[in-house]
């Protein structure tokens, strides 16, 4: 008798993933957040396609067996990790490699747009106002990129190509990467401070009033990681009081950002809707990455992009 294929449970989002290559090789069951808890015990593997949902974190502690493998279609795993999952034998993988260069390009675009005063230029154009100004030279400026994973390293490479002197800060110091003890010194000297670290207990609200207070008045802050890395009230005060020159946030503590949030109207703040890594075709890339991982898993081969569940990210970088 031919053994039954593994059951793959998909926590859906619209549009759903393209999994046609797995036809006959997996019993694919789709679910929404409301039915995830009752479906978990029947699953051998779980694809968290809805990577904005906290449903896994809420459903995992329940009764019954749990999938042997969980894959999230995102770089961060904070939305699904809970103590029970972290302590289990379940393997967790992420979408490492998909978003690195797109996010790096987005950060570079922000740096260039701010240095060349493009937001104000577009505003003056709408007003039919001719106002000559001088812009900043990007080459020769300094950046501090916080987070030494693939995304942080891609940002550093891209900024270096623009002539920016870039310092990369990671969890531990090693060749080419500074440790946490150097962070305050580097932040205080940087023209551009970029948050690209995973959300962990160590990084939660690491950018607070003290850190914003030590930045140069000409510094510009960018967050493309997780909103919870930033004390948003402290950032609001830093911008209002002109402690720093400006900021750009692509991620927020609450998403979507509520229409009545004061962040929308802060001076010199650029707000974008968590889109820095989302380029044309990104969902297809995520789907293909998962299918290739599934084929490895089903064949009994070792998986790549395996997350250290205690640390909250893929180690080795």
mmCIF file of C-alpha atoms in Angstrom:
data_model
loop_
_atom_site.group_PDB
_atom_site.id
_atom_site.type_symbol
_atom_site.label_atom_id
_atom_site.label_comp_id
_atom_site.label_asym_id
_atom_site.label_seq_id
_atom_site.Cartn_x
_atom_site.Cartn_y
_atom_site.Cartn_z
ATOM 1 C CA UNK A 1 0.000 0.000 0.000
ATOM 2 C CA UNK A 2 1.318 3.420 -0.982
ATOM 3 C CA UNK A 3 1.804 5.575 2.104
ATOM 4 C CA UNK A 4 -0.314 8.699 2.380
ATOM 5 C CA UNK A 5 1.492 11.953 1.584
ATOM 6 C CA UNK A 6 2.241 14.318 4.486
ATOM 7 C CA UNK A 7 -0.447 16.768 5.490
ATOM 8 C CA UNK A 8 0.573 20.349 4.799
ATOM 9 C CA UNK A 9 -1.490 22.928 6.650
ATOM 10 C CA UNK A 10 -1.458 26.434 5.168
ATOM 11 C CA UNK A 11 -2.404 29.472 7.240
ATOM 12 C CA UNK A 12 -3.826 31.411 4.345
ATOM 13 C CA UNK A 13 -3.588 34.995 3.202
ATOM 14 C CA UNK A 14 -4.879 36.517 -0.001
ATOM 15 C CA UNK A 15 -3.601 35.714 -2.591
ATOM 16 C CA UNK A 16 -2.840 32.107 -1.560
ATOM 17 C CA UNK A 17 0.505 30.471 -2.388
ATOM 18 C CA UNK A 18 1.047 28.616 -5.638
ATOM 19 C CA UNK A 19 1.720 25.031 -4.598
ATOM 20 C CA UNK A 20 0.901 23.192 -7.815
ATOM 21 C CA UNK A 21 4.285 21.442 -7.809
ATOM 22 C CA UNK A 22 3.235 19.630 -4.639
ATOM 23 C CA UNK A 23 0.157 18.009 -6.206
ATOM 24 C CA UNK A 24 0.108 14.354 -5.160
ATOM 25 C CA UNK A 25 3.108 14.911 -2.889
ATOM 26 C CA UNK A 26 1.258 16.627 -0.085
ATOM 27 C CA UNK A 27 -2.262 16.649 1.279
ATOM 28 C CA UNK A 28 -2.780 20.405 1.359
ATOM 29 C CA UNK A 29 -5.276 21.773 3.868
ATOM 30 C CA UNK A 30 -6.035 25.487 3.985
ATOM 31 C CA UNK A 31 -7.184 27.247 7.126
ATOM 32 C CA UNK A 32 -7.781 30.699 8.523
ATOM 33 C CA UNK A 33 -6.689 32.000 11.908
ATOM 34 C CA UNK A 34 -10.000 31.119 13.519
ATOM 35 C CA UNK A 35 -9.708 27.394 12.709
ATOM 36 C CA UNK A 36 -5.942 26.980 13.077
ATOM 37 C CA UNK A 37 -6.056 25.491 16.598
ATOM 38 C CA UNK A 38 -8.407 22.660 15.614
ATOM 39 C CA UNK A 39 -6.421 21.898 12.448
ATOM 40 C CA UNK A 40 -2.932 21.843 13.962
ATOM 41 C CA UNK A 41 -3.036 18.251 15.312
ATOM 42 C CA UNK A 42 -3.596 16.793 11.827
ATOM 43 C CA UNK A 43 -0.656 18.638 10.223
ATOM 44 C CA UNK A 44 2.816 17.258 9.545
ATOM 45 C CA UNK A 45 4.024 20.645 8.311
ATOM 46 C CA UNK A 46 2.675 24.173 8.603
ATOM 47 C CA UNK A 47 3.176 26.989 6.114
ATOM 48 C CA UNK A 48 2.515 30.371 7.728
ATOM 49 C CA UNK A 49 1.612 32.236 4.564
ATOM 50 C CA UNK A 50 -0.218 34.917 6.541
ATOM 51 C CA UNK A 51 2.961 36.206 8.156
ATOM 52 C CA UNK A 52 1.163 39.152 9.781
ATOM 53 C CA UNK A 53 -1.016 36.848 11.898
ATOM 54 C CA UNK A 54 -0.307 35.957 15.531
ATOM 55 C CA UNK A 55 -2.572 32.915 15.264
ATOM 56 C CA UNK A 56 0.270 30.375 15.549
ATOM 57 C CA UNK A 57 1.534 31.910 18.769
ATOM 58 C CA UNK A 58 -1.989 31.773 20.182
ATOM 59 C CA UNK A 59 -2.936 28.276 18.935
ATOM 60 C CA UNK A 60 0.303 26.354 19.512
ATOM 61 C CA UNK A 61 -0.011 25.849 23.320
ATOM 62 C CA UNK A 62 -3.229 23.784 22.859
ATOM 63 C CA UNK A 63 -3.724 20.028 23.081
ATOM 64 C CA UNK A 64 -2.798 17.402 20.496
ATOM 65 C CA UNK A 65 0.264 16.709 18.398
ATOM 66 C CA UNK A 66 2.010 19.492 16.575
ATOM 67 C CA UNK A 67 3.625 19.767 13.107
ATOM 68 C CA UNK A 68 7.228 18.612 12.820
ATOM 69 C CA UNK A 69 8.100 21.617 10.684
ATOM 70 C CA UNK A 70 6.859 25.212 10.529
ATOM 71 C CA UNK A 71 7.855 27.611 7.762
ATOM 72 C CA UNK A 72 6.997 31.304 7.802
ATOM 73 C CA UNK A 73 6.959 33.347 4.601
ATOM 74 C CA UNK A 74 8.787 36.194 6.348
ATOM 75 C CA UNK A 75 12.239 37.030 7.618
ATOM 76 C CA UNK A 76 11.074 37.659 11.193
ATOM 77 C CA UNK A 77 9.611 34.918 13.401
ATOM 78 C CA UNK A 78 8.425 37.021 16.340
ATOM 79 C CA UNK A 79 4.802 36.786 15.200
ATOM 80 C CA UNK A 80 4.684 33.025 15.666
ATOM 81 C CA UNK A 81 7.155 32.222 18.427
ATOM 82 C CA UNK A 82 5.847 31.263 21.868
ATOM 83 C CA UNK A 83 7.529 29.392 24.766
ATOM 84 C CA UNK A 84 5.846 26.113 23.829
ATOM 85 C CA UNK A 85 7.046 26.266 20.222
ATOM 86 C CA UNK A 86 10.522 27.346 21.286
ATOM 87 C CA UNK A 87 10.777 24.359 23.663
ATOM 88 C CA UNK A 88 9.438 21.819 21.161
ATOM 89 C CA UNK A 89 11.271 19.601 18.676
ATOM 90 C CA UNK A 90 9.531 21.339 15.764
ATOM 91 C CA UNK A 91 11.906 22.805 13.188
ATOM 92 C CA UNK A 92 11.194 26.422 12.216
ATOM 93 C CA UNK A 93 12.436 27.955 8.967
ATOM 94 C CA UNK A 94 12.039 31.429 7.488
ATOM 95 C CA UNK A 95 12.191 33.267 4.164
ATOM 96 C CA UNK A 96 15.795 34.356 4.531
ATOM 97 C CA UNK A 97 17.227 35.552 1.230
ATOM 98 C CA UNK A 98 14.061 36.858 -0.410
ATOM 99 C CA UNK A 99 13.957 40.367 1.028
ATOM 100 C CA UNK A 100 17.651 41.258 1.452
ATOM 101 C CA UNK A 101 18.383 43.246 -1.703
ATOM 102 C CA UNK A 102 14.916 44.828 -2.098
ATOM 103 C CA UNK A 103 15.121 46.235 1.434
ATOM 104 C CA UNK A 104 18.682 47.418 0.829
ATOM 105 C CA UNK A 105 17.549 49.252 -2.305
ATOM 106 C CA UNK A 106 14.652 50.810 -0.385
ATOM 107 C CA UNK A 107 17.007 52.104 2.310
ATOM 108 C CA UNK A 108 19.360 53.499 -0.335
ATOM 109 C CA UNK A 109 16.407 55.204 -2.017
ATOM 110 C CA UNK A 110 15.453 56.850 1.279
ATOM 111 C CA UNK A 111 19.018 58.026 1.887
ATOM 112 C CA UNK A 112 19.256 59.536 -1.593
ATOM 113 C CA UNK A 113 15.778 61.079 -1.440
ATOM 114 C CA UNK A 114 16.472 62.742 1.895
ATOM 115 C CA UNK A 115 19.975 63.906 0.989
ATOM 116 C CA UNK A 116 18.714 65.409 -2.271
ATOM 117 C CA UNK A 117 15.583 66.859 -0.610
ATOM 118 C CA UNK A 118 13.253 65.120 -3.078
ATOM 119 C CA UNK A 119 10.146 65.112 -0.831
ATOM 120 C CA UNK A 120 10.305 68.920 -0.602
ATOM 121 C CA UNK A 121 10.992 69.230 -4.320
ATOM 122 C CA UNK A 122 7.825 67.278 -5.108
ATOM 123 C CA UNK A 123 5.877 69.421 -2.656
ATOM 124 C CA UNK A 124 7.104 72.629 -4.274
ATOM 125 C CA UNK A 125 6.246 71.218 -7.689
ATOM 126 C CA UNK A 126 2.650 70.627 -6.598
ATOM 127 C CA UNK A 127 2.573 74.240 -5.389
ATOM 128 C CA UNK A 128 4.162 75.498 -8.646
ATOM 129 C CA UNK A 129 6.873 77.066 -6.516
ATOM 130 C CA UNK A 130 10.397 77.626 -7.836
ATOM 131 C CA UNK A 131 12.702 77.453 -4.807
ATOM 132 C CA UNK A 132 16.364 76.745 -5.301
ATOM 133 C CA UNK A 133 18.184 74.920 -2.505
ATOM 134 C CA UNK A 134 21.440 73.112 -1.924
ATOM 135 C CA UNK A 135 21.372 69.375 -1.276
ATOM 136 C CA UNK A 136 23.689 67.066 0.663
ATOM 137 C CA UNK A 137 26.439 64.932 -0.787
ATOM 138 C CA UNK A 138 25.894 61.262 0.137
ATOM 139 C CA UNK A 139 29.437 60.051 -0.533
ATOM 140 C CA UNK A 140 31.565 60.616 2.533
ATOM 141 C CA UNK A 141 28.707 60.411 5.034
ATOM 142 C CA UNK A 142 28.551 57.742 7.755
ATOM 143 C CA UNK A 143 25.948 55.057 8.390
ATOM 144 C CA UNK A 144 25.405 52.729 11.338
ATOM 145 C CA UNK A 145 23.427 49.622 10.335
ATOM 146 C CA UNK A 146 22.084 47.755 13.367
ATOM 147 C CA UNK A 147 21.607 44.084 12.509
ATOM 148 C CA UNK A 148 24.293 41.952 10.876
ATOM 149 C CA UNK A 149 22.045 39.395 9.189
ATOM 150 C CA UNK A 150 21.567 39.089 5.421
ATOM 151 C CA UNK A 151 19.362 42.186 5.288
ATOM 152 C CA UNK A 152 21.776 44.321 7.297
ATOM 153 C CA UNK A 153 24.725 43.132 5.236
ATOM 154 C CA UNK A 154 22.900 43.887 1.974
ATOM 155 C CA UNK A 155 22.113 47.392 3.247
ATOM 156 C CA UNK A 156 25.767 47.919 4.180
ATOM 157 C CA UNK A 157 26.980 46.762 0.750
ATOM 158 C CA UNK A 158 24.514 48.995 -1.079
ATOM 159 C CA UNK A 159 25.347 52.083 0.975
ATOM 160 C CA UNK A 160 29.070 51.464 0.535
ATOM 161 C CA UNK A 161 28.501 51.494 -3.234
ATOM 162 C CA UNK A 162 27.199 55.049 -2.797
ATOM 163 C CA UNK A 163 30.393 56.051 -1.005
ATOM 164 C CA UNK A 164 28.887 55.904 2.494
ATOM 165 C CA UNK A 165 31.253 54.779 5.251
ATOM 166 C CA UNK A 166 29.208 52.035 6.886
ATOM 167 C CA UNK A 167 29.559 50.314 10.259
ATOM 168 C CA UNK A 168 27.628 47.080 10.851
ATOM 169 C CA UNK A 169 26.564 46.153 14.402
ATOM 170 C CA UNK A 170 25.666 42.589 15.381
ATOM 171 C CA UNK A 171 24.961 40.533 18.478
ATOM 172 C CA UNK A 172 28.635 39.633 18.815
ATOM 173 C CA UNK A 173 31.786 41.395 17.571
ATOM 174 C CA UNK A 174 33.726 39.630 14.820
ATOM 175 C CA UNK A 175 35.700 40.477 11.708
ATOM 176 C CA UNK A 176 33.982 43.366 9.926
ATOM 177 C CA UNK A 177 31.145 43.557 12.474
ATOM 178 C CA UNK A 178 30.950 45.605 15.661
ATOM 179 C CA UNK A 179 29.415 44.305 18.859
ATOM 180 C CA UNK A 180 26.757 45.944 21.071
ATOM 181 C CA UNK A 181 29.408 47.719 23.158
ATOM 182 C CA UNK A 182 30.242 49.881 20.127
ATOM 183 C CA UNK A 183 26.644 50.804 19.312
ATOM 184 C CA UNK A 184 26.343 54.045 21.267
ATOM 185 C CA UNK A 185 29.632 55.380 19.916
ATOM 186 C CA UNK A 186 28.693 54.549 16.326
ATOM 187 C CA UNK A 187 25.163 55.925 16.634
ATOM 188 C CA UNK A 188 26.480 59.221 18.012
ATOM 189 C CA UNK A 189 28.716 59.693 14.947
ATOM 190 C CA UNK A 190 26.386 58.482 12.203
ATOM 191 C CA UNK A 191 24.564 60.561 9.608
ATOM 192 C CA UNK A 192 22.271 57.597 8.885
ATOM 193 C CA UNK A 193 21.118 55.132 11.562
ATOM 194 C CA UNK A 194 19.339 52.087 10.130
ATOM 195 C CA UNK A 195 17.507 49.488 12.221
ATOM 196 C CA UNK A 196 17.592 46.067 10.538
ATOM 197 C CA UNK A 197 17.806 43.742 13.543
ATOM 198 C CA UNK A 198 15.358 40.941 14.417
ATOM 199 C CA UNK A 199 12.876 41.543 17.226
ATOM 200 C CA UNK A 200 14.141 39.814 20.368
ATOM 201 C CA UNK A 201 14.185 40.575 24.084
ATOM 202 C CA UNK A 202 17.503 42.354 23.533
ATOM 203 C CA UNK A 203 16.298 44.549 20.677
ATOM 204 C CA UNK A 204 12.841 45.477 22.013
ATOM 205 C CA UNK A 205 12.689 49.295 22.113
ATOM 206 C CA UNK A 206 16.444 49.555 21.758
ATOM 207 C CA UNK A 207 15.875 52.899 20.054
ATOM 208 C CA UNK A 208 14.558 54.912 22.972
ATOM 209 C CA UNK A 209 14.873 58.467 24.254
ATOM 210 C CA UNK A 210 18.475 57.881 25.328
ATOM 211 C CA UNK A 211 19.538 56.608 21.908
ATOM 212 C CA UNK A 212 17.740 59.343 20.000
ATOM 213 C CA UNK A 213 19.248 61.873 22.382
ATOM 214 C CA UNK A 214 22.785 60.821 21.549
ATOM 215 C CA UNK A 215 22.320 61.083 17.768
ATOM 216 C CA UNK A 216 23.593 64.110 15.879
ATOM 217 C CA UNK A 217 21.064 66.873 15.122
ATOM 218 C CA UNK A 218 21.734 66.158 11.440
ATOM 219 C CA UNK A 219 21.132 62.398 11.761
ATOM 220 C CA UNK A 220 18.375 60.551 9.917
ATOM 221 C CA UNK A 221 16.849 57.363 11.371
ATOM 222 C CA UNK A 222 15.373 54.479 9.340
ATOM 223 C CA UNK A 223 13.516 51.399 10.615
ATOM 224 C CA UNK A 224 12.928 48.504 8.180
ATOM 225 C CA UNK A 225 12.889 45.742 10.789
ATOM 226 C CA UNK A 226 10.049 45.610 13.339
ATOM 227 C CA UNK A 227 8.132 48.500 14.840
ATOM 228 C CA UNK A 228 8.773 47.252 18.367
ATOM 229 C CA UNK A 229 12.477 48.074 18.064
ATOM 230 C CA UNK A 230 11.480 51.729 18.444
ATOM 231 C CA UNK A 231 9.894 53.650 21.286
ATOM 232 C CA UNK A 232 7.562 55.584 18.998
ATOM 233 C CA UNK A 233 6.765 58.219 21.648
ATOM 234 C CA UNK A 234 10.479 58.879 22.101
ATOM 235 C CA UNK A 235 10.937 59.178 18.344
ATOM 236 C CA UNK A 236 8.020 61.587 18.156
ATOM 237 C CA UNK A 237 9.619 63.764 20.819
ATOM 238 C CA UNK A 238 13.013 63.618 19.090
ATOM 239 C CA UNK A 239 11.477 64.806 15.817
ATOM 240 C CA UNK A 240 9.262 67.445 17.405
ATOM 241 C CA UNK A 241 12.146 68.893 19.411
ATOM 242 C CA UNK A 242 14.496 68.620 16.404
ATOM 243 C CA UNK A 243 16.941 66.394 18.265
ATOM 244 C CA UNK A 244 17.408 64.569 14.953
ATOM 245 C CA UNK A 245 16.859 65.784 11.402
ATOM 246 C CA UNK A 246 14.284 63.215 10.349
ATOM 247 C CA UNK A 247 13.206 59.593 10.165
ATOM 248 C CA UNK A 248 11.562 57.023 7.932
ATOM 249 C CA UNK A 249 9.465 54.189 9.330
ATOM 250 C CA UNK A 250 8.370 51.238 7.218
ATOM 251 C CA UNK A 251 7.251 49.220 10.260
ATOM 252 C CA UNK A 252 5.173 50.130 13.296
ATOM 253 C CA UNK A 253 4.157 48.752 16.675
ATOM 254 C CA UNK A 254 0.570 48.595 15.390
ATOM 255 C CA UNK A 255 -0.077 47.725 11.745
ATOM 256 C CA UNK A 256 -1.819 49.016 9.766
ATOM 257 C CA UNK A 257 -0.927 52.356 11.310
ATOM 258 C CA UNK A 258 -4.231 53.789 12.636
ATOM 259 C CA UNK A 259 -5.548 56.819 10.767
ATOM 260 C CA UNK A 260 -5.606 58.817 14.016
ATOM 261 C CA UNK A 261 -1.977 58.062 14.891
ATOM 262 C CA UNK A 262 0.042 61.248 15.506
ATOM 263 C CA UNK A 263 2.923 59.672 13.551
ATOM 264 C CA UNK A 264 1.206 60.614 10.287
ATOM 265 C CA UNK A 265 1.727 64.319 10.961
ATOM 266 C CA UNK A 266 5.137 64.370 12.625
ATOM 267 C CA UNK A 267 7.612 66.814 11.095
ATOM 268 C CA UNK A 268 10.259 65.218 8.874
ATOM 269 C CA UNK A 269 8.866 61.686 9.192
ATOM 270 C CA UNK A 270 8.363 59.487 6.123
ATOM 271 C CA UNK A 271 5.698 56.797 6.658
ATOM 272 C CA UNK A 272 5.479 53.752 4.387
ATOM 273 C CA UNK A 273 3.142 50.726 4.809
ATOM 274 C CA UNK A 274 5.597 47.865 5.524
ATOM 275 C CA UNK A 275 6.558 47.597 1.850
ATOM 276 C CA UNK A 276 10.346 47.918 1.785
ATOM 277 C CA UNK A 277 10.912 44.278 0.835
ATOM 278 C CA UNK A 278 7.892 43.777 -1.415
ATOM 279 C CA UNK A 279 8.918 43.997 -5.054
ATOM 280 C CA UNK A 280 7.005 42.781 -8.113
ATOM 281 C CA UNK A 281 6.813 38.972 -7.978
ATOM 282 C CA UNK A 282 7.793 38.644 -4.315
ATOM 283 C CA UNK A 283 4.929 36.288 -3.459
ATOM 284 C CA UNK A 284 5.918 33.950 -6.283
ATOM 285 C CA UNK A 285 9.484 33.939 -4.943
ATOM 286 C CA UNK A 286 8.204 33.082 -1.469
ATOM 287 C CA UNK A 287 6.068 30.252 -2.847
ATOM 288 C CA UNK A 288 8.927 28.799 -4.887
ATOM 289 C CA UNK A 289 11.250 28.992 -1.905
ATOM 290 C CA UNK A 290 8.772 27.038 0.211
ATOM 291 C CA UNK A 291 8.211 24.375 -2.468
ATOM 292 C CA UNK A 292 11.960 23.803 -2.709
ATOM 293 C CA UNK A 293 12.204 23.544 1.078
ATOM 294 C CA UNK A 294 9.277 21.116 1.141
ATOM 295 C CA UNK A 295 10.998 18.887 -1.413
ATOM 296 C CA UNK A 296 14.100 18.777 0.793
ATOM 297 C CA UNK A 297 12.013 18.028 3.868
ATOM 298 C CA UNK A 298 9.940 15.308 2.195
ATOM 299 C CA UNK A 299 13.125 13.658 0.913
ATOM 300 C CA UNK A 300 14.604 13.605 4.413
ATOM 301 C CA UNK A 301 17.342 16.087 3.545
ATOM 302 C CA UNK A 302 18.471 18.788 5.939
ATOM 303 C CA UNK A 303 16.613 22.073 5.749
ATOM 304 C CA UNK A 304 18.196 25.486 5.193
ATOM 305 C CA UNK A 305 17.105 28.749 6.849
ATOM 306 C CA UNK A 306 16.626 26.926 10.161
ATOM 307 C CA UNK A 307 15.803 29.399 12.935
ATOM 308 C CA UNK A 308 17.431 29.228 16.356
ATOM 309 C CA UNK A 309 14.175 29.336 18.303
ATOM 310 C CA UNK A 310 15.817 30.667 21.445
ATOM 311 C CA UNK A 311 17.525 33.575 19.637
ATOM 312 C CA UNK A 312 14.701 34.243 17.175
ATOM 313 C CA UNK A 313 16.697 34.240 13.938
ATOM 314 C CA UNK A 314 18.852 32.052 11.674
ATOM 315 C CA UNK A 315 22.338 31.849 13.271
ATOM 316 C CA UNK A 316 25.625 31.912 11.461
ATOM 317 C CA UNK A 317 25.691 35.582 10.450
#
